[in-house]
Amino acid sequence: MQEFLQQVINGIAWGGVYALIALGYTMVYGVLRLINFAHGDVYMFGAFMAFYASMWIGPRVTGVGGVVLVILFAILASVALGVVIERFAYRPVRHHPRLTALITAIGVSLLLENGGQQVFGADPQPFPSLFGSAEPIQIGGLIIVRSIVYILVCTTALLLLLQYIVMYTRFGKAMRAISQDPTAAALMGINIDNVITATFALGSALAAAAGLLVASYNPQIDPYMGLLPGLKAFAAAVVGGIGSIPGAVIGGLVLGLAEVFVGASAYGDWREAIAFALLIVILLVKPSGLLGTGIVEKV
Amino acid sequence: MKSAAAHTIHTMISWLLKAVWIAGTILVLLALQPLLQSGAIIDPYWFRILLLMGINVTLAVSLNLINGFCGQFSIAHAGFMAVGAYTSSYFTLHALYTPVRNLSFAQQATWMIGALLVGAVTAGIAGFIVGIPSLRLRGDYLAIATLGFGEIIRVAILNIEEVGGASGLSDIPPLSSFFWIWLIALMTIALSRNLLVSSHGRAVLAVREDEIAAEALGVPTTKYKVIVFAFSSALAGMAGVLAAHLDLSIYPSSFTFLRSIEIIVMVILGGLGSTTGAVLGAALVTLLPEGLRYVPAFTVRGYVVEMQAWRMVIYSLLLIVLMLTRPRGLLGGMEWSWHGLSRIGGRWFRGRPSDRNLPPEEQGEGDLL
Amino acid sequence: MSFLQVDNLVTRYGAITALQGVSLRVEEGEIVTLIGANGAGKTTLLRTLSGILRPATGAITFRGENITPWQTDRIVRAGIVQSPEGRLVFRGMSVRENLQLGAYTRRDRDEIAKDMGHVFELFPRLKERLNQSAGTLSGGEQQMLAIGRALMSRPKLLMLDEPSLGLAPLLVREIFRIVEEINREGVTVLLVEQNARQALAIAHRGYVLQTGQVVMEDTAAALAQNEVVRKAYLGG
């Protein structure tokens, strides 16, 4: 029973991470109908920015202040990256066929990964411990690794924050309007360009946060660390319903739990394939995703 | 007005011509092989590039069948290549006992044909299986599904101990050669062009132009889509066979989704929908990293920049720039069908008059939906 | 200087010229109607005015300013708002949220609340359905929502694209009555319609659009009496 609960907690934690990354995919897909393949690499970029920041800030500012600065820097740098990518790589192809945009996104992803390899070096770097002691926490017989707790707390907080933004703020409504009907949204006086840029910024911030959280759990970062998680998070977004924000969360959780349980089972080797198997199943059974609206072109 | 007799004679002559073409090609390739291999005409380094190019041509032209002619978008091609590579290698590793150098040319040829058949059939079956969901999905969703299948194939191979798992297969008999690689490449090109011209081909084009209309006209779109998919996968499988028996060892990591992307880039670069474009794209993608080796290194503020090391970065930059400036590829001609963009919600009308008022499909470029 | 002045507007879709040099004017406080058959270019004109389509040549002047090169959001903020063809309500959002989006360009919360109250006075049914998602509303209710949403931005010029489309005659009359009331409150209206009878009944002046050109211009009353107009658009 304890083992089971342990796994459930792990699954939810990983689910939260996948959800954070998946949200970026789903938000951008919602407003642009673009699969931003470079998104996973923003996750990687966030981790690396924190790495370099901590090397510079660490000796100068100690304690909580230092950690906050490092996190802020990493997130802001990733937001900047996301905005730059949107402005220079995606906006010019916005009116081009989506295949073009897709290839551009792939190009950006390759650029970040290979560029990262050149600039950061191909070898994995040791990520510094940001959150102090690494002692596991005990809760009623369960021993939970500290970083899992951080992941759970942070992802919950971020998801609630995002929910608030999307449902109750003017910006959030604009985002939803554009994803439902871009022409009508324009007629409301919404500046489409600005909202799209802000969407990218938001998605990138979440990806960077995910990168930081994962790096604190698994302190080895390398330029290709975003590739597979990115793909899997994207699969999660589709499973939950691409374009749907709660869908991204549900998809992430489903994937996280599925991976953890498959990994612990006799079929452990197939853990990496689970994301894609789920993806295909959902595409065959309900292509619009678990929470999707059911409007998918099917002839 | 042709009589029946004249018609039969006409057909016989065209068959004869085709046979002559094929025989001639085989002879030319056979003659070229020792010449090129000896190193007398071209450097062994460039000879290898030529071999790689041949494999890439097969991959690109076969992918072009799905993408360019059917309006479908597949990111699974490396997976089918893997299926062909692995099944044929398993076959030759276990069935062929004598070392290749001890075999006569005829025996080598037989084994190669056998391996190619094994690879083509298994990859074709895999393509058929993957193609079935294509019945139900389109556009983005199909692309994602193929991505998923490609990854599943890779992970499956990774987990099957019988074929070496992560360590892959080694000591594969060296059955590939210039002759075989380019024979298959040319065959693929010929088949692709024939498909375009035949009535089957016209049906396939109809599917691409407007699937709904084609259905309404009685074209069995689903049947054609699956057939083309399977056919294209079989060709990719053959490319895999050739690659495996050239490199003599294969690993699951050689067939990731990045490899599929690379093949897509070849097709895009040359211009979607065009066989010639796919060939051109394959040639360019094979040559590009090599060309960069020749750019001399330079120094930026004390930091030596070796182009070679940065070639992947330059490669990705070029890809982006290409999409921004010439999205139709170098040869142009993306003509996809226009489907329900209004369902997703609205259109973007901005900027330059007249052309920009059109949805992307009618600007001469297609939309993926 | 007219409130809205359109001079020789030409709009193309690739090879097709949908508007072939349209000129018209709308004076402040008027209801001007544009009638014409399907494909005459009515929607194209409104979309060009809203900045969704780019004209090839021609000029649009609003309150003295040349707004031809403006982007849509700027045009909306200047006070030209459209209730588009097909209503285009945000189906996944509630009636309330749709109305709130109508006021997107505004920041004055109290006034926005007041305006929403006013919209409910005009369209009591919307108040009943406040939290329902717009996709579940009937055609008529969606039309009311589209107009109400447009009103939320306090437009100076309200453009209506075929508000009667697909609605029962009784409902059409109701909506047109409300349009008149909106006009009385000071909103200038440009009404594009296939239903010429009802449109001419409430308009001050009218234009007839045919294959991208204005073929007739007169007071609404005169147009309603005109033989050609009667035959073509009023059923003889």
CSV table of N, CA and C in Angstrom, one decimal, chain A residues 30-31 33 177-188 190 192, chain B residues 344-348, chain C residues 52 88 90:
chain,number,residue,atom,x,y,z
A,30,GLY,N,-3.5,26.8,-29.2
A,30,GLY,CA,-4.8,27.4,-29.2
A,30,GLY,C,-4.8,28.7,-29.9
A,31,VAL,N,-3.8,29.5,-29.7
A,31,VAL,CA,-3.9,30.9,-30.4
A,31,VAL,C,-3.3,30.9,-31.8
A,33,ARG,N,-2.5,27.7,-33.7
A,33,ARG,CA,-2.6,26.4,-34.4
A,33,ARG,C,-1.2,26.0,-34.8
A,177,ALA,N,-10.5,34.0,-26.6
A,177,ALA,CA,-11.2,34.5,-27.7
A,177,ALA,C,-10.5,34.2,-29.0
A,178,ILE,N,-9.2,34.5,-29.0
A,178,ILE,CA,-8.4,34.2,-30.2
A,178,ILE,C,-8.4,32.8,-30.6
A,179,SER,N,-8.3,31.9,-29.6
A,179,SER,CA,-8.3,30.5,-29.9
A,179,SER,C,-9.6,30.0,-30.4
A,180,GLN,N,-10.7,30.7,-30.0
A,180,GLN,CA,-12.0,30.2,-30.5
A,180,GLN,C,-12.4,30.8,-31.9
A,181,ASP,N,-12.0,32.1,-32.1
A,181,ASP,CA,-12.4,32.7,-33.3
A,181,ASP,C,-11.5,34.0,-33.5
A,182,PRO,N,-10.4,33.8,-34.3
A,182,PRO,CA,-9.5,35.0,-34.4
A,182,PRO,C,-10.1,36.2,-35.0
A,183,THR,N,-11.0,36.0,-36.0
A,183,THR,CA,-11.6,37.1,-36.7
A,183,THR,C,-12.5,37.9,-35.7
A,184,ALA,N,-13.3,37.2,-35.0
A,184,ALA,CA,-14.2,37.9,-34.0
A,184,ALA,C,-13.3,38.5,-32.9
A,185,ALA,N,-12.2,37.9,-32.5
A,185,ALA,CA,-11.4,38.5,-31.5
A,185,ALA,C,-10.8,39.8,-32.0
A,186,ALA,N,-10.4,39.8,-33.3
A,186,ALA,CA,-9.9,41.1,-33.8
A,186,ALA,C,-10.9,42.1,-33.8
A,187,LEU,N,-12.2,41.7,-34.1
A,187,LEU,CA,-13.3,42.7,-34.1
A,187,LEU,C,-13.6,43.3,-32.7
A,188,MET,N,-13.1,42.6,-31.7
A,188,MET,CA,-13.3,43.1,-30.4
A,188,MET,C,-12.3,44.2,-30.0
A,190,ILE,N,-9.0,43.4,-30.0
A,190,ILE,CA,-7.9,42.8,-29.4
A,190,ILE,C,-6.7,42.9,-30.3
A,192,ILE,N,-4.0,41.3,-31.7
A,192,ILE,CA,-3.7,39.8,-31.8
A,192,ILE,C,-2.2,39.6,-31.6
B,344,ILE,N,-11.9,25.9,-37.5
B,344,ILE,CA,-11.0,26.2,-36.4
B,344,ILE,C,-11.3,27.7,-36.0
B,345,GLY,N,-11.7,28.4,-36.9
B,345,GLY,CA,-12.1,29.8,-36.5
B,345,GLY,C,-11.4,30.9,-37.2
B,346,GLY,N,-12.0,31.3,-38.2
B,346,GLY,CA,-11.5,32.6,-38.8
B,346,GLY,C,-10.3,32.5,-39.6
B,347,ARG,N,-10.0,33.6,-40.2
B,347,ARG,CA,-8.9,33.7,-41.1
B,347,ARG,C,-8.1,34.9,-40.8
B,348,TRP,N,-6.9,34.9,-41.2
B,348,TRP,CA,-6.0,36.1,-41.0
B,348,TRP,C,-6.0,36.9,-42.3
C,52,ILE,N,-10.1,44.1,-41.6
C,52,ILE,CA,-9.8,42.7,-41.7
C,52,ILE,C,-9.2,42.3,-43.1
C,88,LEU,N,-20.7,35.2,-35.2
C,88,LEU,CA,-19.3,35.0,-34.6
C,88,LEU,C,-19.2,35.2,-33.1
C,90,PHE,N,-18.5,34.0,-29.4
C,90,PHE,CA,-17.5,33.1,-28.8
C,90,PHE,C,-18.3,31.9,-28.1
